[in-house]
Structure formats: C-alpha cells, structure tokens
Coordinates of C-alpha atoms and ligand atoms in Angstrom, one line a residue:
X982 CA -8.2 -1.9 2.8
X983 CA -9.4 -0.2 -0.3
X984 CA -7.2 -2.7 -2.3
X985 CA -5.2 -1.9 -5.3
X986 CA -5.9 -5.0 -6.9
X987 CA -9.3 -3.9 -8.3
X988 CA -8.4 -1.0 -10.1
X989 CA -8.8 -1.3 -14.0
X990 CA -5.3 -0.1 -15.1
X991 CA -4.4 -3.9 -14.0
X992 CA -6.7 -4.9 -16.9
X993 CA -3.5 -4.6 -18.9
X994 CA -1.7 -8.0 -18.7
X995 CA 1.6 -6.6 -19.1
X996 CA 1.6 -3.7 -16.0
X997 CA 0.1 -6.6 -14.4
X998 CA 3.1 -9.0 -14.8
X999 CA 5.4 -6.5 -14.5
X1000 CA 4.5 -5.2 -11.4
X1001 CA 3.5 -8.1 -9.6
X1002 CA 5.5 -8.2 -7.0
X1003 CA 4.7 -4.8 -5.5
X1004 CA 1.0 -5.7 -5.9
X1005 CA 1.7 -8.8 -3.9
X1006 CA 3.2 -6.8 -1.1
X1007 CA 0.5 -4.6 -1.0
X1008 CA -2.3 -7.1 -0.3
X1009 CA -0.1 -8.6 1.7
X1010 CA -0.3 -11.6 0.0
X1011 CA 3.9 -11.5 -0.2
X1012 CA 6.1 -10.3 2.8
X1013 CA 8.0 -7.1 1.8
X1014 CA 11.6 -7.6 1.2
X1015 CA 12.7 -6.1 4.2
X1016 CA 11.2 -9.0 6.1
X1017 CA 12.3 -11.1 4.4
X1018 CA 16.2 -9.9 4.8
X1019 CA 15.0 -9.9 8.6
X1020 CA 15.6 -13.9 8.3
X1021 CA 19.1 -14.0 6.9
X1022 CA 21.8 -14.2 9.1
X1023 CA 24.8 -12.4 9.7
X1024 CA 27.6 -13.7 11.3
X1025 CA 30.1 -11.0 12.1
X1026 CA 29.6 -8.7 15.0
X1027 CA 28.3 -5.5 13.8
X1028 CA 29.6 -2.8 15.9
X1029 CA 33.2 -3.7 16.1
X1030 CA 33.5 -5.2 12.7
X1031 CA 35.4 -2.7 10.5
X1032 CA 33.8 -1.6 7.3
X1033 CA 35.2 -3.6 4.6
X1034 CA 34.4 -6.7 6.8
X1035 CA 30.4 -5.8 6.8
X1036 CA 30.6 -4.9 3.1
X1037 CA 32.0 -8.6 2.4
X1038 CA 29.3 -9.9 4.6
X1039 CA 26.9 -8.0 2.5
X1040 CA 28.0 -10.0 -0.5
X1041 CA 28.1 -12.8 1.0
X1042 CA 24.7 -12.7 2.1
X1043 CA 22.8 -11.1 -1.0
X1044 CA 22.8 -14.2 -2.4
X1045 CA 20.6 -15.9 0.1
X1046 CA 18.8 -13.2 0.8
X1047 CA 18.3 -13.4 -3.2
X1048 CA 17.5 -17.1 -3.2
X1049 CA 14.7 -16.6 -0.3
X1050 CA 13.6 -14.1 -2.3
X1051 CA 13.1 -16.1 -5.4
X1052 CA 11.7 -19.2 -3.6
X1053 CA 8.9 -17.0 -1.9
X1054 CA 8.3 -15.0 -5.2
X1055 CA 7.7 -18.6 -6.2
X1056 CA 5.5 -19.8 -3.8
X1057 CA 8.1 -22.7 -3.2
X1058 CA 8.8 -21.1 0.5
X1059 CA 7.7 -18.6 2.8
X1060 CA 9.1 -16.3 5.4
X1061 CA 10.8 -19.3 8.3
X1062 CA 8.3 -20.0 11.6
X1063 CA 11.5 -18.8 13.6
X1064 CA 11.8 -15.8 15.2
X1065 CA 14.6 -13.3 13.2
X1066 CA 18.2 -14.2 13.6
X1067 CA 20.4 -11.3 15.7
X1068 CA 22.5 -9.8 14.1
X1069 CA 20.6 -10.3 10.3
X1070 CA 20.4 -8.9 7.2
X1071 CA 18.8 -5.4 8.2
X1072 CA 20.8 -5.2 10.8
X1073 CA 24.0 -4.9 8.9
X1074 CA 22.3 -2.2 6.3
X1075 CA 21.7 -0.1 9.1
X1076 CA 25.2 -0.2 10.2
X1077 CA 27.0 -0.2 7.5
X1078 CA 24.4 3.2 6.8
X1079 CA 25.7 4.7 10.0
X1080 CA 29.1 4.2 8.7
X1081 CA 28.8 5.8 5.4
X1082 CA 27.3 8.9 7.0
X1083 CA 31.0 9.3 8.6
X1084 CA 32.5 9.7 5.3
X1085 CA 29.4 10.3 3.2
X1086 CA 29.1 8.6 -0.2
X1087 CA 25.8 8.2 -0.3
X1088 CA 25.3 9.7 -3.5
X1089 CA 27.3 10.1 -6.7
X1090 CA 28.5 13.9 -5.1
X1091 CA 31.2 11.3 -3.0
X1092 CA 31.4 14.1 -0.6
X1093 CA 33.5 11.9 2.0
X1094 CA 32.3 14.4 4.4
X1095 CA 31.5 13.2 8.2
X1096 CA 27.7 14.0 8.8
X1097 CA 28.0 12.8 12.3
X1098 CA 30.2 15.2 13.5
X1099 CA 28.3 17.9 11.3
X1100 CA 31.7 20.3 10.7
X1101 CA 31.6 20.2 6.9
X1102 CA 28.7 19.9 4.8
X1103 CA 28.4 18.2 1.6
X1104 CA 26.2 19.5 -1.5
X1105 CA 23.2 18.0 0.4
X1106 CA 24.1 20.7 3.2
X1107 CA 22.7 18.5 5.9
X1108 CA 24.6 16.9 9.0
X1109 CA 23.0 14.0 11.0
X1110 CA 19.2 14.9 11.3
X1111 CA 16.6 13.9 8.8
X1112 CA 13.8 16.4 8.1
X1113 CA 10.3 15.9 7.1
X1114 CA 8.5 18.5 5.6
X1115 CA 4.8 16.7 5.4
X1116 CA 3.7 13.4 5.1
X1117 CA 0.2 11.9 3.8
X1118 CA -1.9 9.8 1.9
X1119 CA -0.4 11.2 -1.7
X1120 CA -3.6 11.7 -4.1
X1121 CA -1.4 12.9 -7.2
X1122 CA 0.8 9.8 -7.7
X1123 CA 0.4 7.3 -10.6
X1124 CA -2.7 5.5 -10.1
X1125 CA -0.9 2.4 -9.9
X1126 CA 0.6 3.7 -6.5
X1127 CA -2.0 6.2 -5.3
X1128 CA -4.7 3.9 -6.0
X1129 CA -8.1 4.3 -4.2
X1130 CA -6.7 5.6 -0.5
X1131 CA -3.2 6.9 -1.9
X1132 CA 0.4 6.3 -2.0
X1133 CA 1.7 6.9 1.8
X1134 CA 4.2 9.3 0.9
X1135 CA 6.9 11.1 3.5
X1136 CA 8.8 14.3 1.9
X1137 CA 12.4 14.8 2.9
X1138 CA 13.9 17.9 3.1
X1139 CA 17.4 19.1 0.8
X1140 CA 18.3 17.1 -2.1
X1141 CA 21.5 16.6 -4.0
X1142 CA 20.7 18.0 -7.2
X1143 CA 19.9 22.3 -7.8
X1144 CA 17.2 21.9 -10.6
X1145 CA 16.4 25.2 -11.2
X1146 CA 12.5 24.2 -12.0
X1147 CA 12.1 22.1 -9.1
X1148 CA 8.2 22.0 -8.5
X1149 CA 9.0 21.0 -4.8
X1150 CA 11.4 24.2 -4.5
X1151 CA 10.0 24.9 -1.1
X1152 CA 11.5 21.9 0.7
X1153 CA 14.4 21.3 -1.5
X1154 CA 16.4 24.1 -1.4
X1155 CA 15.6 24.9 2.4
X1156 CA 17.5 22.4 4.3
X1157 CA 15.6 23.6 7.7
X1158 CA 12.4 23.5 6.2
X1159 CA 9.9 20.6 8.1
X1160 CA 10.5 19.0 11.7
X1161 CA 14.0 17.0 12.5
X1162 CA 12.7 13.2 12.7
X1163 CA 14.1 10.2 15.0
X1164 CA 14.2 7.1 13.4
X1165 CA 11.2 5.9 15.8
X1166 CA 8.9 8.8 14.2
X1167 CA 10.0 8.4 11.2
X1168 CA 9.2 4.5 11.6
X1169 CA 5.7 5.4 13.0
X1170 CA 4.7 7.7 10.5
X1171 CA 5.2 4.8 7.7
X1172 CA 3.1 2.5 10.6
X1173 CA 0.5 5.0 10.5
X1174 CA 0.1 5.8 6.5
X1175 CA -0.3 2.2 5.9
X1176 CA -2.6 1.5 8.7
X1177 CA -4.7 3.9 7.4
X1178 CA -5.0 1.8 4.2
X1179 CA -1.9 3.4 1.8
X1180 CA -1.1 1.2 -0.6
X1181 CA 2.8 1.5 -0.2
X1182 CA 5.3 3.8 2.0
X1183 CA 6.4 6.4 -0.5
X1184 CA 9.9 7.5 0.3
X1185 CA 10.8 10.8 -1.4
X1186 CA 12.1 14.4 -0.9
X1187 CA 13.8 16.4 -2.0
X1188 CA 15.6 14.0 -2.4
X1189 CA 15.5 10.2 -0.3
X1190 CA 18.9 9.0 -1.0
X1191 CA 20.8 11.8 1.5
X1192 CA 18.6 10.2 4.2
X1193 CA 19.3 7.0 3.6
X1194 CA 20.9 6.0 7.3
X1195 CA 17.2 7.7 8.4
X1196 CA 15.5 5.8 6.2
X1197 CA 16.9 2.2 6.7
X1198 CA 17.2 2.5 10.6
X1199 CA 13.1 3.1 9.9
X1200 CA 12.8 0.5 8.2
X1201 CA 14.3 -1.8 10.4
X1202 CA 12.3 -0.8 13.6
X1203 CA 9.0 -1.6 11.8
X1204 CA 8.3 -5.6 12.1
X1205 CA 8.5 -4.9 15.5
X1206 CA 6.9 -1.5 16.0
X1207 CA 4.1 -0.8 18.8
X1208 CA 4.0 3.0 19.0
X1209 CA 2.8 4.2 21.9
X1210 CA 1.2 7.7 22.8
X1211 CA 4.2 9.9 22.3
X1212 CA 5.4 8.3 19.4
X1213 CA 1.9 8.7 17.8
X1214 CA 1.9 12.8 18.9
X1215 CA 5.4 13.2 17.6
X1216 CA 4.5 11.7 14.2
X1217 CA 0.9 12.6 13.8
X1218 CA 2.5 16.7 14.4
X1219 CA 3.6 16.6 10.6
X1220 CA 0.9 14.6 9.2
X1221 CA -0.4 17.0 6.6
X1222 CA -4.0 15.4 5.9
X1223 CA -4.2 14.7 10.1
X1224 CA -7.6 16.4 10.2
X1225 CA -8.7 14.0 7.7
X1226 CA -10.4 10.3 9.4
X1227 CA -8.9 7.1 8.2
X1228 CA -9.8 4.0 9.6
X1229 CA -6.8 2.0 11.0
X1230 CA -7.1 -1.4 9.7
X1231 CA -4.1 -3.8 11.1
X1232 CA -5.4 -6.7 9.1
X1233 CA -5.0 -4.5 5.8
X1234 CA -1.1 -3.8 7.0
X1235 CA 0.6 -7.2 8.6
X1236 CA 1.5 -10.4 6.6
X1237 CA 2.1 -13.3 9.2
X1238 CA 1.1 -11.0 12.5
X1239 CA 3.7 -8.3 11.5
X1240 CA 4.0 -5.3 9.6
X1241 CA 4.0 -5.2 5.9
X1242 CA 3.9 -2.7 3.3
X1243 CA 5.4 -2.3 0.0
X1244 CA 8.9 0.0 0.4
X1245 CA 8.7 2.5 -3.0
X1246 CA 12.1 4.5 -3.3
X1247 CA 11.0 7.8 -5.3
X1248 CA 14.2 9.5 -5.9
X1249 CA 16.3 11.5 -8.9
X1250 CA 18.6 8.1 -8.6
X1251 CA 22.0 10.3 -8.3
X1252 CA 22.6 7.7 -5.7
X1253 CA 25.8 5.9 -5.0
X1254 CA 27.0 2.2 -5.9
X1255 CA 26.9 1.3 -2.0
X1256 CA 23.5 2.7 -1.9
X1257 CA 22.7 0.7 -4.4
X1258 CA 23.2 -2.5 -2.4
X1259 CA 21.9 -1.6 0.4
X1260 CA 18.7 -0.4 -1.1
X1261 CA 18.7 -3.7 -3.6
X1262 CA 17.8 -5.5 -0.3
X1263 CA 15.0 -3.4 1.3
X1264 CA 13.3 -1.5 -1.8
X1265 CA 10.0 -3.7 -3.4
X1266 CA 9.5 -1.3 -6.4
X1267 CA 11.5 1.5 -7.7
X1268 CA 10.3 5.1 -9.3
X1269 CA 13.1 6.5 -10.9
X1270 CA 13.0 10.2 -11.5
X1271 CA 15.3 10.8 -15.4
X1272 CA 15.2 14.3 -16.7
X1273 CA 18.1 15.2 -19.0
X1274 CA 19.6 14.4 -21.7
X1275 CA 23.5 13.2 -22.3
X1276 CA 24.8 16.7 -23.1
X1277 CA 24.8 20.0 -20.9
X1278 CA 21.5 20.1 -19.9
X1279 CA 21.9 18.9 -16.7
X1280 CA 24.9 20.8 -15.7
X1281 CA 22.9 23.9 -17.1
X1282 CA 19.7 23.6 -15.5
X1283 CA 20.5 21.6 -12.7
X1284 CA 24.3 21.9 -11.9
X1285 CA 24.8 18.6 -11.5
X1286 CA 27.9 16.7 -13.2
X1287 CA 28.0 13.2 -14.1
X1288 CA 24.5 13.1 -14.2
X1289 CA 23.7 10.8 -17.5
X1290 CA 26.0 8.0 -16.6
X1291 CA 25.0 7.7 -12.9
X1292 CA 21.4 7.7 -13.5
X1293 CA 21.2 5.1 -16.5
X1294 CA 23.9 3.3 -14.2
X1295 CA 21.9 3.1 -12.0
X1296 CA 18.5 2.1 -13.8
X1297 CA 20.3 -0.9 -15.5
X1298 CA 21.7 -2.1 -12.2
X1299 CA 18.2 -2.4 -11.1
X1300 CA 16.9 -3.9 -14.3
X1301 CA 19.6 -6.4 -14.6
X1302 CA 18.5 -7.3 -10.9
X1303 CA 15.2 -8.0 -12.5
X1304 CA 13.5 -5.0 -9.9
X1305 CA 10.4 -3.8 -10.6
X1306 CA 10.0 0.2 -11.4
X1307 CA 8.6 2.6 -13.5
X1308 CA 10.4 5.8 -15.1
X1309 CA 9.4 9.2 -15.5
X1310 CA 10.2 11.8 -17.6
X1311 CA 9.1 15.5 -17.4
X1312 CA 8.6 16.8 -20.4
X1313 CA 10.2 20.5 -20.1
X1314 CA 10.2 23.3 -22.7
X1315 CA 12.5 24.2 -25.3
X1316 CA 14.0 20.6 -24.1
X1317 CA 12.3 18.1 -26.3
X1318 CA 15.0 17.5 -28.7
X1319 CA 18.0 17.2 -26.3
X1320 CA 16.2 15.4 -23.5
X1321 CA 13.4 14.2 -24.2
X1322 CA 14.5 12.1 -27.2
X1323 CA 17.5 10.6 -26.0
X1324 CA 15.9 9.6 -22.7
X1325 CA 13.2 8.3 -24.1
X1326 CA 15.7 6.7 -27.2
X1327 CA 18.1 5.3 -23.9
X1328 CA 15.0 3.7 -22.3
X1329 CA 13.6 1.9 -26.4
X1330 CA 17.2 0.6 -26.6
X1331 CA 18.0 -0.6 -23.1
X1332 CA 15.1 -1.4 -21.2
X1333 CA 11.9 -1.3 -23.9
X1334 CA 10.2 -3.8 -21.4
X1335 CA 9.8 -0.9 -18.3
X1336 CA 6.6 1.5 -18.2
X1337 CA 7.3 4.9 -18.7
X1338 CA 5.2 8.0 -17.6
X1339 CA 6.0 11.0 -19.7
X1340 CA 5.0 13.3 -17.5
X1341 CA 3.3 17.0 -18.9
X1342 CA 3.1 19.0 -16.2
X1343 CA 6.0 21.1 -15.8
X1344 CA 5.3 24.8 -14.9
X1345 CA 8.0 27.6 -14.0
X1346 CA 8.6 27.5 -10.7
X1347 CA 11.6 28.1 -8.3
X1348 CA 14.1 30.0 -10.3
X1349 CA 12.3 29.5 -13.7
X1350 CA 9.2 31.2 -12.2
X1351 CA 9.1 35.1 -13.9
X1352 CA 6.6 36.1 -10.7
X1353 CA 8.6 34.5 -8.2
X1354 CA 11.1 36.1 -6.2
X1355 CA 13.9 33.9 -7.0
X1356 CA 13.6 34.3 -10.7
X1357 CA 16.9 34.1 -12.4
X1358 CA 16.4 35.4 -16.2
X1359 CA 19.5 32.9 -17.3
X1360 CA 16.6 30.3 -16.8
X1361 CA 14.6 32.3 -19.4
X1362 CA 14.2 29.3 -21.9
X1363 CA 12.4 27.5 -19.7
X1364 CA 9.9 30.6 -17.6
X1365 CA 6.8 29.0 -19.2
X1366 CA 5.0 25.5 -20.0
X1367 CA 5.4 23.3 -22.5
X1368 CA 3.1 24.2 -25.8
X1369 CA 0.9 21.2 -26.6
X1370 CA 2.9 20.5 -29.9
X1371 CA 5.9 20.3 -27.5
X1372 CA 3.5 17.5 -25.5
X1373 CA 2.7 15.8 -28.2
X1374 CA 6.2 15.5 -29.7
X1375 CA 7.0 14.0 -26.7
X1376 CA 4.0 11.0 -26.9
X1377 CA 5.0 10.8 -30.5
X1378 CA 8.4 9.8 -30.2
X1379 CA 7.0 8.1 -27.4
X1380 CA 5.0 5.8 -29.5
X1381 CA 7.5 5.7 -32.5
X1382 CA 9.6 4.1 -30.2
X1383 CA 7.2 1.5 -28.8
X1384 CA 7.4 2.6 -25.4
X1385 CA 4.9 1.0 -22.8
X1386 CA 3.5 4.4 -21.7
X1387 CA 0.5 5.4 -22.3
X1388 CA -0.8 3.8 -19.2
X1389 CA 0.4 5.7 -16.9
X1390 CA 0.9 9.2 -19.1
X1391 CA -2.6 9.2 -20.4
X1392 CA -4.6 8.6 -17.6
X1393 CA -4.4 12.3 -16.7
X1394 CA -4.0 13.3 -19.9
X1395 CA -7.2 13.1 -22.2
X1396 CA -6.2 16.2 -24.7
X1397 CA -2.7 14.6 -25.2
X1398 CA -4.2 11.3 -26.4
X1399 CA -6.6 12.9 -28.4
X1400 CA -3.6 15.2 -30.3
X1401 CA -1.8 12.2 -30.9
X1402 CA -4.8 10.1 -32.3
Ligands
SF4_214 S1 24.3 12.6 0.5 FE1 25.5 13.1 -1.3 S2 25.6 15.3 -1.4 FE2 25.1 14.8 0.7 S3 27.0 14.7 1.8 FE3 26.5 12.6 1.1 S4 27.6 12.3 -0.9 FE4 27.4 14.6 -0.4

C-alpha cells in the first residue's frame, strides 16, 4: 500500500496525535471500529424485539463496546481469538437502521415518513433505494485522507439540505441521478477502493446521513465479504476511474485475516440524535461539513431550519466522545462577517483543540451560477468568488483566533499564506 504514514504533513506532532487513531486503522495496525463492535454481544433477538427494547440494548452495550475500544486503543487488548458473537453489536445498528427507515428520523428534518413503503417522501425525496452517482480513488481530498493513492470515496445521491451553491449540484438535487445500489455492491465497492490501496472508505453525497440503513447494512457485510464475479461487474459499472489499473493488495486491506479500512463519515452533519449513536459505534474519523453562521443564513441560502444548533450539537457530541475529525468551512462571498466569523469564533471557544480547513474554493454554481440554467438572481450576492481580501479575512481571523488550520488550508493555498504573511 502507498501508506499514509510517510507523508510529511504528519511531521506536525499535533495532527499526528490527534489523528492517530485513523492512521492506525489505515495501516492496519488497529482494527476499525466496526470490527471491533463485531465482538460485542447482543442478547435480545433482533427481529422480534420492538424498538425501544434494541435502543436500550444499544445503551447498554456502548459501554463495552467503549471499553474494548479503549483497551485496544491502548494496546492492553486486541480484537478476541473467537469467532463474532450472533446477534452483536453491528447486527443490532443495522436493524435498528431498518427500523428508522419506517418512520424516518434519520436526520434533524424528523420526517417520520415510512421509506419502505415509499408513499410519502421526506425532504430527502428518496424511498428505500440508495443511489450512487460515482465512486473512486478521490485525488481532491485533504491530504491527510487522499494521501498518495486517494481517499476511497462513494457519492450518494439527494441530500437533506437545498444549498443554493452546492458544488455537487448535479447529484444533489437529482434524486435519480447514479445507479440504485444493494447493500452487497455497495459493500463491494468499499472492498474494492481499499484493495486498491485507498487509504480510508469515504462516505459522502449529497448527503450520507439519508442513506444511513444503506450504509451500515454495508458495513456490516464487509469482515466477511468474498465478492464474486457478479458482485465485482455490478460494482465496478459505477466505478468512475475503472479504466484506471490499481493493484489489489489484500495484505494492505485486512487486520487479523479480515477486512479493514478506516470508516470516514463526510457529511453536512444535519444528522439526527439516533444517528448519532449508531454512527458513534462504526465511524473511525469524522469530516464535518459547517457553513453558516447562527442567524438567517442558512435558512436563506440553504432553506434549512434549525441548522446552527443541530450541527454544533452534533460536533460537541463527537468531541465530548473524544472522536477524531476535522472541520471545514467554505469560505463564501459577501459571507465573511456573518458566517465565517462566528463559525470559526464557535470552533476557538468550544473545540480550539480540532483542525480546521478553511476552505477557498467556492465558485457559483447551481443556482448561484449567472451562466447556468438554474440561475436564480435572489442568489445574486453570492453569483461570484470570493475576492482574495475576502480569503484572507478569513485566514486572518483564522489565526487571531489560534485556530489549528493552516495545515490542511494552506497546503493548496500558497497565495493565501503569502497575503497573510
Ligand atoms: S433522511 Fe431526513 S430528510 Fe430524508 S426522510 Fe429521513 S428525516 Fe426526512
């Protein structure tokens, strides 16, 4: 594998530490925590079991699961010689999945509509089926997760949000856009981007979080996966960079004999509190996606209520967990003052520690695009790029603040660093 562990941006002690465990997981040097919940026990039976019963077995068991955890992040244990327990841990996140998708609250939206029966959609618009749109060896992600043969990143299709700039506008507002995905494929194309060498399976849209049931019924066929030849054609059908040859290296993707890979949840973290613990168990690093500020903004350019409380909700919940993430922030025009700031304020005051990229490269697109089609002229304040004194603003009250970002915000950004020197 063309291992993450010698790039130079780990010359920093403190994105070092603070990332370790994700680095451990992807030279599979630690077992991802998915396999590790694979060795926790549950005692209740799954299918017949109503709902509040698995959610109280969910607490119950977080705690172990949580004390394995620490004692293998230790070095003090490892995963145990036995073969998994049946029913365990990821067992009971993909059920209790399946049952939120019958009255979704997946995300903040609380939509309580039933996605299996597909009769009433939700602001997601989607029923059942999980889209992907591509899927690849990302080359445009932080270095820290593309590294030398990329992040292995699967795009979703929808999302729960209606940002007006969206730079992925194409598969986010068309809900039919990409192929309909079974859980198996979906499992094989993460097999296949980390065979190749990825350093971690990138999970974003769109948005992730309204495929969550897809997503965690994935994830829990992969310790065991073998695809065969049809699962292999199904999944290799969407594989954008598939005329590209990577070597498939087993030894650069198993801990122990089985697979193992880093789990990276990309996402605009409008998620849900039951997400939440689901994803605490199964996620090894975190890449929140915060854009607005506490005022309108986000109603305005986004329509999307409730916005500030859910997301920094949700990014202390995984920083009092002690998780390991990044943020980022793109930096959009005539927004400095009323997003920029106080997100970048929020993050100084609550969670100084956590490396932020502050991201420059928002363009008009989508609705904010004056060539496109879709232009909407009420998105007129923001139909161009940021100026570079808008950039720099940004870094500066970046630094004022003593935020850890120039690490990952710099490395593609030479003329930023040299305004701000
Ligand atoms: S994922 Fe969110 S937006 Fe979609 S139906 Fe569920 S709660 Fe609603």
């Amino acid at each position: 594998m063309g291992g993450l562990d010698g790039l130079s941006v780990w010359a920093e002690d403190d994105l070092r530490r603070k990332l370790l465990w994700y680095r451990q997981v992807s030279a599979n040097r630690m077992p991802a925590k998915f396999r590790i919940a694979g060795h926790i026990p549950v005692e209740v039976p799954l299918a017949e079991a109503p709902e509040e019963v698995l959610w109280e077995e969910l607490e119950a068991k977080t705690p172990v699961f949580l004390d394995l955890w620490d004692r293998i992040r230790r070095g003090i244990d490892d995963l145990p010689a036995s073969p998994r327990p049946q029913p365990n841990l990821v067992d009971l996140c993909r059920e209790l999945s399946i049952r939120m998708l019958s009255h979704c609250n997946f995300c903040r939206w609380n939509c309580r509509v039933d996605r299996q029966k597909g009769t009433k959609f939700g602001t997601c618009k989607l029923a059942e089926d999980s889209r992907v749109s591509s899927y690849f060896h990302h080359p445009g992600e932080e270095l820290i997760y593309r590294g030398r043969l990329g992040s292995g990143t699967i795009f979703f299709t929808s999302c729960n949000m209606r940002c007006a700039f969206c730079q992925n506008g194409d598969i986010s507002t068309d809900k039919d856009n990409g192929e309909v995905v079974s859980a198996r494929t979906l499992a094989t194309m993460a097999w296949l981007l980390r065979m190749e060498g990825c350093h971690n399976v990138n999970w974003v849209g769109g948005e992730v979080t309204i495929h969550l049931h897809s997503i965690v019924e994935a994830i829990s066929l992969l310790e065991d996966l073998r695809p065969n030849i049809q699962d292999l054609r199904e999944a290799l059908g969407v594989k954008s960079d598939y005329y590209t040859s990577y070597r498939r290296n087993p030894e650069g993707a198993t801990y122990r004999g089985a697979f193992n890979a880093p789990m990276l949840w990309n996402s605009n973290f409008f998620m849900s509190a039951p997400a939440m613990k689901v994803l605490r168990l199964l996620m090894d690093v975190w890449l929140p996606d915060f854009k607005f500020g506490p005022g309108k903004c986000a109603v305005n350019l986004s329509r999307t209520p409730w916005y500030w409380e859910t997301v920094t909700g949700n990014m202390q919940l995984i920083h009092g967990w002690g998780e390991e993430f990044t943020i980022r922030h793109l930096v959009m025009p005539n927004h400095v003052e009323c997003c920029t700031r106080p997100v970048l304020e929020w993050i100084a005051q609550t969670m100084p520690d956590v490396p932020v990229n502050v991201m420059d490269q928002f363009h008009p697109d989508n609705f904010c695009d004056p060539s496109g089609a879709k232009y909407d002229k009420k998105h007129e304040e923001i139909a161009r790029r940021p100026t570079s004194q808008e950039i720099v603003q940004a870094f500066r009250y970046a630094k004022d603040l003593g935020l850890h970002f120039e690490s990952l915000s710099y490395e593609k950004n030479a003329t930023g660093l040299r305004l701000l020197a």
